[in-house]
Coordinates of N, CA, C and O and ligand atoms in Angstrom, one line a residue:
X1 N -27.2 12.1 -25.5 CA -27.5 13.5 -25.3 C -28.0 14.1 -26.7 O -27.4 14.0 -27.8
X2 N -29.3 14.8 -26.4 CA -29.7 15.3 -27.8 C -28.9 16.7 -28.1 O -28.6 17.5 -27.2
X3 N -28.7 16.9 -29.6 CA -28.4 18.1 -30.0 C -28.7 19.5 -29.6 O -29.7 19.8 -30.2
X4 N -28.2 20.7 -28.5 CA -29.3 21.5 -28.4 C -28.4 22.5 -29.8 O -27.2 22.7 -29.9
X5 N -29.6 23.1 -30.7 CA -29.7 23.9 -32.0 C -29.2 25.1 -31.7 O -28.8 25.9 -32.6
X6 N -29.1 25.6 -30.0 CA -29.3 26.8 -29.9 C -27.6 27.2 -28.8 O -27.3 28.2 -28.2
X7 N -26.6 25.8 -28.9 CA -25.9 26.3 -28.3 C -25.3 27.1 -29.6 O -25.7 27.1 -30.7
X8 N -23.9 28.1 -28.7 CA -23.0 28.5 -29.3 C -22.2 28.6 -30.7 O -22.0 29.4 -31.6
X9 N -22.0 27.8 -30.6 CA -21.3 27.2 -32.2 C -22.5 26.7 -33.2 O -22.4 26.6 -34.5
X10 N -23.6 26.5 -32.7 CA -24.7 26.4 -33.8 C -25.0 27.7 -34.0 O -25.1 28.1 -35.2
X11 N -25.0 28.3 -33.2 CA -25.3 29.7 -33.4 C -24.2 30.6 -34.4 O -24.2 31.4 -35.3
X12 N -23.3 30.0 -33.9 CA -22.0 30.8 -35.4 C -22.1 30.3 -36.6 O -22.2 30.8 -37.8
X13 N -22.1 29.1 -36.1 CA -22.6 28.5 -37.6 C -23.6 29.2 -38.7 O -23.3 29.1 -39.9
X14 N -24.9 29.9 -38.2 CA -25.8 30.1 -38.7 C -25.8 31.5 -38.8 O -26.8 32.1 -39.2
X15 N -24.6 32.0 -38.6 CA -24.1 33.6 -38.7 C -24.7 34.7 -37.9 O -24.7 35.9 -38.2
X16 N -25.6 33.9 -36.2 CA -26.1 35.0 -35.2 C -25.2 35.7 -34.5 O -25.3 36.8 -34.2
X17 N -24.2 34.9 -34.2 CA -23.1 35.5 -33.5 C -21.7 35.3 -34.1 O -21.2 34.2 -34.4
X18 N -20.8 36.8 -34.2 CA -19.9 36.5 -35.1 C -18.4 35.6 -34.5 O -18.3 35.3 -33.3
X19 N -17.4 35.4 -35.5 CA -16.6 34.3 -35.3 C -15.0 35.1 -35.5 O -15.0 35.8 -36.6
X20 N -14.2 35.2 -35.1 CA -13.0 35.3 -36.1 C -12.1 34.1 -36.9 O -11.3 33.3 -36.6
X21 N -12.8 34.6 -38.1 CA -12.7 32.7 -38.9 C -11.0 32.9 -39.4 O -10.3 33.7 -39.8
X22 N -11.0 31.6 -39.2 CA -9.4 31.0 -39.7 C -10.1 30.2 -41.2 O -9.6 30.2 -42.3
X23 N -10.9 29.8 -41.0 CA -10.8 29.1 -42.5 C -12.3 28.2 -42.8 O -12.7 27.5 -41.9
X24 N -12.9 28.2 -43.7 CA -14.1 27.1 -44.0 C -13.7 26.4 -45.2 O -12.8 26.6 -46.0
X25 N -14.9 25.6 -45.0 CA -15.1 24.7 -46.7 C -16.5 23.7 -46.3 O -17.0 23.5 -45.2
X26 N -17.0 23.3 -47.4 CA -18.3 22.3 -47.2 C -18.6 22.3 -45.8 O -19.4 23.1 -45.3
X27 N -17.7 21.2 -45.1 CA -17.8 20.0 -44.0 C -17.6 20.8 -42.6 O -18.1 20.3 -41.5
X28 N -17.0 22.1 -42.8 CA -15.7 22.7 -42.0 C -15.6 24.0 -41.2 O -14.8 24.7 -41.9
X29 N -16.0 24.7 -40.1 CA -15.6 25.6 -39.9 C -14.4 25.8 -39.0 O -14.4 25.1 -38.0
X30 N -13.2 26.7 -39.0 CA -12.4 27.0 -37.7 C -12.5 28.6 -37.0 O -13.0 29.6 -37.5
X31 N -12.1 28.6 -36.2 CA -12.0 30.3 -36.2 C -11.4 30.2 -34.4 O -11.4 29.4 -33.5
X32 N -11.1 31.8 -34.6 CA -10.2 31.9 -32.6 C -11.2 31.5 -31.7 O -12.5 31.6 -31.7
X33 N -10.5 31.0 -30.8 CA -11.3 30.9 -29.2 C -11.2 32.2 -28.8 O -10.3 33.0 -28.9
X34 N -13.0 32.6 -27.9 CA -12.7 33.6 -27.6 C -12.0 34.3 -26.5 O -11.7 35.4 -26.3
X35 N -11.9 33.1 -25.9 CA -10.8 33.2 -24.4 C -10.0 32.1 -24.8 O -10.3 30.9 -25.0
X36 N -8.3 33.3 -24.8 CA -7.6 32.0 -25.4 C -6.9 31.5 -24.6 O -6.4 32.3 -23.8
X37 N -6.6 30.1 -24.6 CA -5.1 29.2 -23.6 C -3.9 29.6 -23.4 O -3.1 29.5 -22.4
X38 N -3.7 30.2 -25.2 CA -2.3 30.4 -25.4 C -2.0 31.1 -26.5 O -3.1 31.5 -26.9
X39 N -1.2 31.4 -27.2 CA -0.9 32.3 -28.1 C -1.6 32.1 -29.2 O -2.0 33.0 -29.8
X40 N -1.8 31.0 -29.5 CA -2.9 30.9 -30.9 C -3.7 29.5 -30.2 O -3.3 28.4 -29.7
X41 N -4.5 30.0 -30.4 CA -6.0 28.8 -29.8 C -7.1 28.9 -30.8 O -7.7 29.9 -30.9
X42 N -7.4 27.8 -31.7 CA -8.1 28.0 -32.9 C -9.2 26.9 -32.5 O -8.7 25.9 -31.9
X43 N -10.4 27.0 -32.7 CA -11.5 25.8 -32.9 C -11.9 25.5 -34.1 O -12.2 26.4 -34.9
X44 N -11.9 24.2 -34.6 CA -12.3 23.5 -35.1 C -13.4 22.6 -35.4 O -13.3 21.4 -34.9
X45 N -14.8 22.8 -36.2 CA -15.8 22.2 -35.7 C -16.2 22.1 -37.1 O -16.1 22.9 -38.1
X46 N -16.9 20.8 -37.0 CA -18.0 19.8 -38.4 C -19.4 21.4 -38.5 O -20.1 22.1 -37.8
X47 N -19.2 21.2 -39.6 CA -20.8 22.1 -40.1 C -22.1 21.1 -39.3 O -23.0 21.5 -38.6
X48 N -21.7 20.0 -39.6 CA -23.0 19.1 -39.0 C -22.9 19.4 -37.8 O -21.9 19.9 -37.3
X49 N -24.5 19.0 -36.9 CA -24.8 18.7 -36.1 C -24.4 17.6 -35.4 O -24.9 16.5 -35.7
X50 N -23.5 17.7 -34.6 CA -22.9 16.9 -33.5 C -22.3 17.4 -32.0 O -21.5 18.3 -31.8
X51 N -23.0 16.4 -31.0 CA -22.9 16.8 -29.7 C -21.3 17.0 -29.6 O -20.7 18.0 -29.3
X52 N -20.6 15.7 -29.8 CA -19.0 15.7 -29.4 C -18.3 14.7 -29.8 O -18.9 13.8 -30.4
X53 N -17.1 14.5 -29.7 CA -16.6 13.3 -30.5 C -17.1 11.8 -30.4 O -17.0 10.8 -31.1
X54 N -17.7 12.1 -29.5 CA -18.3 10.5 -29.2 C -19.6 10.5 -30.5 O -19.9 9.6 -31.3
X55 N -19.9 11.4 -30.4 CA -21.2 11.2 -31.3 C -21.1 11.7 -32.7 O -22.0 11.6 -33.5
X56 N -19.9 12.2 -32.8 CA -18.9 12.5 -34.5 C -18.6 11.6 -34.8 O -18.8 11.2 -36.0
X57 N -17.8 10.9 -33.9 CA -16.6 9.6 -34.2 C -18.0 8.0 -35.0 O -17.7 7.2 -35.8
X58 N -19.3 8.3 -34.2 CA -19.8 7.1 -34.5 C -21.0 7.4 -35.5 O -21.7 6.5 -35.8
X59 N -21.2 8.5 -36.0 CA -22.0 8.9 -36.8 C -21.4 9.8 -38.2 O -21.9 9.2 -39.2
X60 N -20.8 10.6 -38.5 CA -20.1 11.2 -39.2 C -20.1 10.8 -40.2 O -19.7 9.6 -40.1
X61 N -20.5 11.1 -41.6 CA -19.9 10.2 -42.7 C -19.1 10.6 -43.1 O -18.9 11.8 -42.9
X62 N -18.1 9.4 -44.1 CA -16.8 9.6 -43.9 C -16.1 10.9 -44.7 O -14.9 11.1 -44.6
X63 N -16.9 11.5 -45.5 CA -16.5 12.4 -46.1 C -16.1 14.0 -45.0 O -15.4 15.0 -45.1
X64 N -16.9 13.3 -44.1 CA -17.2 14.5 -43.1 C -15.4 14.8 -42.0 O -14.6 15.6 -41.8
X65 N -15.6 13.5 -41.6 CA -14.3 12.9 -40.7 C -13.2 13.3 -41.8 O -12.7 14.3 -41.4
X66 N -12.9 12.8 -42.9 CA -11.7 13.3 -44.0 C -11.4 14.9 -43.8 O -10.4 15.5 -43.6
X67 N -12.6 15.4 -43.9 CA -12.7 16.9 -43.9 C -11.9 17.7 -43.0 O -10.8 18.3 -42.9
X68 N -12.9 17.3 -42.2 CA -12.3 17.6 -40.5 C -10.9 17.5 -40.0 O -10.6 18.4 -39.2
X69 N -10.1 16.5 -40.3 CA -8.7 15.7 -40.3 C -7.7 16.4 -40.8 O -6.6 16.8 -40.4
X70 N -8.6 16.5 -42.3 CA -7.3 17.3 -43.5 C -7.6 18.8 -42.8 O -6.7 19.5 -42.6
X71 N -9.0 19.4 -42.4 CA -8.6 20.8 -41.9 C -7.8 20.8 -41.0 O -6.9 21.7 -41.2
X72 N -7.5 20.1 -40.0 CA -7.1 21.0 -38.9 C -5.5 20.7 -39.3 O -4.6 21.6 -39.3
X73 N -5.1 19.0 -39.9 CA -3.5 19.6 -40.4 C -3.1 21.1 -40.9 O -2.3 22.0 -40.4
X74 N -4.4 21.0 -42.6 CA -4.1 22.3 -43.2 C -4.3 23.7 -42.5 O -3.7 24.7 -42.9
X75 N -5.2 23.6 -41.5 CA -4.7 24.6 -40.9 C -3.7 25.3 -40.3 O -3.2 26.5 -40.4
X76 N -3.0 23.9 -39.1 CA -2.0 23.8 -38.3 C -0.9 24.4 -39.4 O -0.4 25.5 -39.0
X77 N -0.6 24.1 -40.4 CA 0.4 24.5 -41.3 C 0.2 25.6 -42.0 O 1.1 26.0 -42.8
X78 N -0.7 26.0 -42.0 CA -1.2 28.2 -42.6 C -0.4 28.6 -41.5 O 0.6 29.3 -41.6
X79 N -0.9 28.1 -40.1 CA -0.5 29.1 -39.5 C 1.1 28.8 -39.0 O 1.6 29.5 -38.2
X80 N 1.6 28.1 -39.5 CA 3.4 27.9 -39.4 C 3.5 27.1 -38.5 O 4.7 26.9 -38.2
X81 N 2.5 26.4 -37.6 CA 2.8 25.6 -36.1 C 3.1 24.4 -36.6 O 2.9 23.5 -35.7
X82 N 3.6 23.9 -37.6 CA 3.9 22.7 -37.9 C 5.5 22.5 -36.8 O 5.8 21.6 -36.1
X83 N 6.1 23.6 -37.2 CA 7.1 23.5 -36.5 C 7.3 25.0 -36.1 O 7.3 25.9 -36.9
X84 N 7.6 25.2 -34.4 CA 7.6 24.2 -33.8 C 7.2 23.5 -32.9 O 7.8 23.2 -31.9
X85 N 5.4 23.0 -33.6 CA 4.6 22.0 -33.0 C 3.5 22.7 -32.3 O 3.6 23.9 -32.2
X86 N 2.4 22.0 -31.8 CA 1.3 22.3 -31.5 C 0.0 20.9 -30.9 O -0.1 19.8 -31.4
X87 N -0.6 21.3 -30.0 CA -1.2 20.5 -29.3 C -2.5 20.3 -30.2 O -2.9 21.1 -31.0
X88 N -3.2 19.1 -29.9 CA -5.0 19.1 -30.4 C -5.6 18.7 -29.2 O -4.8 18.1 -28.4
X89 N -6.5 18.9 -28.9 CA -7.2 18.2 -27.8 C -9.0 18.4 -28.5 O -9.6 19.2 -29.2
X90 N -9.3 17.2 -27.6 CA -10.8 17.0 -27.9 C -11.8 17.2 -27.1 O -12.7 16.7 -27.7
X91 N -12.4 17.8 -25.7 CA -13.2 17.4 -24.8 C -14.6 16.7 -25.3 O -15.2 17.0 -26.3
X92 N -14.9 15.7 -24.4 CA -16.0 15.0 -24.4 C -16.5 14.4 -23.0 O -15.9 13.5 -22.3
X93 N -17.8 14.9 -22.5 CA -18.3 14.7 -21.7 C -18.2 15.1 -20.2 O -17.0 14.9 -20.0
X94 N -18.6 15.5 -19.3 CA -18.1 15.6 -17.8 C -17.3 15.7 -17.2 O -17.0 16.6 -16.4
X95 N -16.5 14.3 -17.6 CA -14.9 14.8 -16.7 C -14.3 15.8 -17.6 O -13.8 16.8 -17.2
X96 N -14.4 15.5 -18.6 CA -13.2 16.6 -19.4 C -13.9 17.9 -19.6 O -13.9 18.6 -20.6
X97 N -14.5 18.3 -18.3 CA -15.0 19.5 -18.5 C -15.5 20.3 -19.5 O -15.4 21.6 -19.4
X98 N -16.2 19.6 -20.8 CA -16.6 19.7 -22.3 C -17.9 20.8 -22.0 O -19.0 20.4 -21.5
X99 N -17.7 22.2 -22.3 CA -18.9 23.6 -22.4 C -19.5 23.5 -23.3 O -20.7 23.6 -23.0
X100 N -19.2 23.2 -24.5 CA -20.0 23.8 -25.5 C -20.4 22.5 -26.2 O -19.5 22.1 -26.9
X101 N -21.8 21.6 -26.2 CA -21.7 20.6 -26.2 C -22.4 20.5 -28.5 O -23.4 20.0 -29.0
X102 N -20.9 21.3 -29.2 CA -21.3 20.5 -30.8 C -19.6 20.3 -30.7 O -18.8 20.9 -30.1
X103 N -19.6 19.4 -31.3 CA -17.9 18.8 -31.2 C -17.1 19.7 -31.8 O -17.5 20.3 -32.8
X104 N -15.6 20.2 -31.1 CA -14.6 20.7 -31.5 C -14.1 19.9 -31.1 O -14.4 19.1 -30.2
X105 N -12.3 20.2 -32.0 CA -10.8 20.5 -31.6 C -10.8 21.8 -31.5 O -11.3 22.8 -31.9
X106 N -9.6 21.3 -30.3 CA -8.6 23.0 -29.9 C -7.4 22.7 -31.0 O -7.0 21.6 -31.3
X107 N -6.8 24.2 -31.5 CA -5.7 23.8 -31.5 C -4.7 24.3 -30.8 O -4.2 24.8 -31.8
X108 N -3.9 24.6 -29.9 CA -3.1 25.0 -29.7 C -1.2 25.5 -29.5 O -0.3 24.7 -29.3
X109 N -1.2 26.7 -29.6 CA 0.6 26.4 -30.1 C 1.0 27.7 -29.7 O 0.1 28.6 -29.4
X110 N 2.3 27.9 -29.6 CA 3.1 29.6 -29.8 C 3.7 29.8 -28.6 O 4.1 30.9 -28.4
X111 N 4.0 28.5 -27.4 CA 4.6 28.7 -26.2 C 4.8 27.0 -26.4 O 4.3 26.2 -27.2
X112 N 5.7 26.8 -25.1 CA 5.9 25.4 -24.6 C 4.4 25.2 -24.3 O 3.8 26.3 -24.1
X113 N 3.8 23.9 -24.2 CA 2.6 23.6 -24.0 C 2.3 23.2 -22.4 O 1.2 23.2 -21.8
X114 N 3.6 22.8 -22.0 CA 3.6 22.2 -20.7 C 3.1 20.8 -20.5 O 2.8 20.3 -21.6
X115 N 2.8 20.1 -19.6 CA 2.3 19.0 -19.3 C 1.1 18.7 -20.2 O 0.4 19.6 -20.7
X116 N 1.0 17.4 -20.6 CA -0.6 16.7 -21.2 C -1.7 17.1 -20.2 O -2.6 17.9 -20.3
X117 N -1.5 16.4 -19.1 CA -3.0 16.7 -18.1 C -2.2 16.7 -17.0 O -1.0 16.4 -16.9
X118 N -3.4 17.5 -15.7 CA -3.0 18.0 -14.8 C -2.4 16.8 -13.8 O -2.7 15.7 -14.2
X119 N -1.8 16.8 -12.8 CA -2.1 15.6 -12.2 C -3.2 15.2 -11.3 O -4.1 15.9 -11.3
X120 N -3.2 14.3 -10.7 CA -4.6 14.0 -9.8 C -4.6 14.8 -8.7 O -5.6 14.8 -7.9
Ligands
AMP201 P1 -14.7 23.0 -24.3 O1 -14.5 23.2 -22.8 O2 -13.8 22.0 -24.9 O3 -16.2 22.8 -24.6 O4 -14.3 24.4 -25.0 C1 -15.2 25.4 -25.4 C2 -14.4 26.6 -25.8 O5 -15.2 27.4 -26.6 C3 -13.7 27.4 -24.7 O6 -12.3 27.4 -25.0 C4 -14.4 28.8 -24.9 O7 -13.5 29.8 -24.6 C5 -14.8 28.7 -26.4 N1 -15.9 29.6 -26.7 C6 -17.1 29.8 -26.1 N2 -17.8 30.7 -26.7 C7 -17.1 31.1 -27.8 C8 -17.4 32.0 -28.9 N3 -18.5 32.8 -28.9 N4 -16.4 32.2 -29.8 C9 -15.2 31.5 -29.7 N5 -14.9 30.6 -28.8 C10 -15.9 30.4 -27.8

């Protein structure tokens, strides 16, 4: 799948539409979801152009992946969800019902989380 320039998050990225930012650096942007899951739902996404983890995970260099990693810990821990705890999740592709096709993490936390996935 080619990159489209003109979804969403490219678009924040490039400051057309605004964000409520939790935090940047080089590699890095985070900021709230705008429909949230749960009491704090934060995204996490590479400055670069990438469709989704599949195409982060196999292209990224590695400065980029470090980045990304150490953010979302360092984030998880600004906002105190270290304890007590907090979910990541990744969508990629079709089934996992993935919208916005440049790679994020969710993070999520501030309630029990309930179940990993739904059942069948
Ligand atoms: P996914 O289904 O993993 O692609 O998740 C996409 C997420 O992006 C959803 O949770 C949306 O609520 C969120 N979202 C879509 N547009 C925006 C926006 N303009 N600002 C913040 N979050 C957004």
């Amino acid at each position: 799948m080619d990159y489209d320039r003109n979804n969403v998050f490219a678009r924040i990225l490039r400051g057309e539409i605004p964000c409520k930012k939790v935090f940047e650096d080089d590699h890095v942007l985070a900021f709230h979801d705008i429909n949230p899951q749960a009491p704090v739902h934060v995204l996490v996404i590479p400055k670069g152009a990438y469709v989704s983890f599949d195409d982060f995970s196999a292209k990224a260099a590695p400065a980029e992946v470090v980045a990304l990693v150490r953010a979302v810990g360092a984030i998880a821990r600004s906002l105190g969800l270290a304890d007590p705890g907090y979910r990541i999740l990744a969508n990629h592709g079709r089934d996992s019902h993935q919208e916005v096709p440049h790679f994020h993490i969710h993070i999520f936390a501030g309630r029990p989380l309930g179940r990993m996935l739904e059942r069948a």
